[in-house]
Amino acid sequence: CECFEGYSGTQCQDYFCNGIHYSSENVCSGHGICNNSRICDCYDNYSGEYCNSFFCFGYGERDPLACSGHGECIDIDSCHCLPNYQGHN
């Protein structure tokens, strides 16, 4: 067989997302699966081309409204609050 670009193997069964084999635990940043179109399908609460972004209480981690605008989103639904602020979000 001569495989299409992005596929390899004796029957063109192997493919990659961002250069990582589809079956690797590290594919899609470990937060999704690499489908046979070589696109990451992210698990819940993750987003981005390679599932390397996450959400804080419904907002993207870098959205100014994440953590009510008074902290930094450090993990899924987890904020590090600015001084004089406290709470979950």
Tab-separated table of C-alpha atoms in Angstrom, residues 35-85:
chain	number	residue	atom	x	y	z
A	35	ASN	CA	-9.926	10.223	15.629
A	36	ASN	CA	-9.142	8.683	12.250
A	37	SER	CA	-9.432	12.133	10.644
A	38	ARG	CA	-6.369	13.014	12.757
A	39	ILE	CA	-8.364	15.483	14.852
A	40	CYS	CA	-8.506	15.483	18.644
A	41	ASP	CA	-11.905	14.861	20.210
A	42	CYS	CA	-11.552	16.370	23.672
A	43	TYR	CA	-12.951	14.935	26.884
A	44	ASP	CA	-15.450	16.998	28.867
A	45	ASN	CA	-14.064	20.273	30.262
A	46	TYR	CA	-11.151	20.336	27.775
A	47	SER	CA	-10.876	22.233	24.511
A	48	GLY	CA	-8.397	23.436	21.922
A	49	GLU	CA	-6.893	21.860	18.853
A	50	TYR	CA	-4.894	19.448	21.022
A	51	CYS	CA	-7.162	19.463	24.110
A	52	ASN	CA	-4.614	21.547	25.977
A	53	SER	CA	-7.083	24.109	27.355
A	54	PHE	CA	-9.673	23.635	30.077
A	55	PHE	CA	-12.680	25.362	31.598
A	56	CYS	CA	-13.254	27.055	34.932
A	57	PHE	CA	-16.912	27.149	35.882
A	58	GLY	CA	-18.026	27.458	32.263
A	59	TYR	CA	-15.327	29.902	31.099
A	60	GLY	CA	-12.144	29.141	29.201
A	61	GLU	CA	-9.073	29.174	31.422
A	62	ARG	CA	-7.829	32.454	29.887
A	63	ASP	CA	-11.216	34.173	29.715
A	64	PRO	CA	-11.173	37.382	31.811
A	65	LEU	CA	-14.440	36.235	33.422
A	66	ALA	CA	-12.947	32.966	34.675
A	67	CYS	CA	-12.681	32.963	38.464
A	68	SER	CA	-15.070	35.938	38.509
A	69	GLY	CA	-12.237	38.066	37.145
A	70	HIS	CA	-10.470	37.975	40.519
A	71	GLY	CA	-8.063	35.099	40.143
A	72	GLU	CA	-6.314	32.659	37.880
A	73	CYS	CA	-7.817	29.432	36.597
A	74	ILE	CA	-5.218	26.787	37.466
A	75	ASP	CA	-7.153	23.594	36.675
A	76	ILE	CA	-10.671	22.479	35.807
A	77	ASP	CA	-13.007	24.469	38.071
A	78	SER	CA	-10.100	25.453	40.292
A	79	CYS	CA	-9.089	29.068	40.895
A	80	HIS	CA	-6.181	30.721	42.633
A	81	CYS	CA	-7.649	33.930	44.027
A	82	LEU	CA	-6.032	37.343	44.029
A	83	PRO	CA	-5.247	38.868	47.451
A	84	ASN	CA	-8.384	39.898	49.377
A	85	TYR	CA	-10.578	37.480	47.404
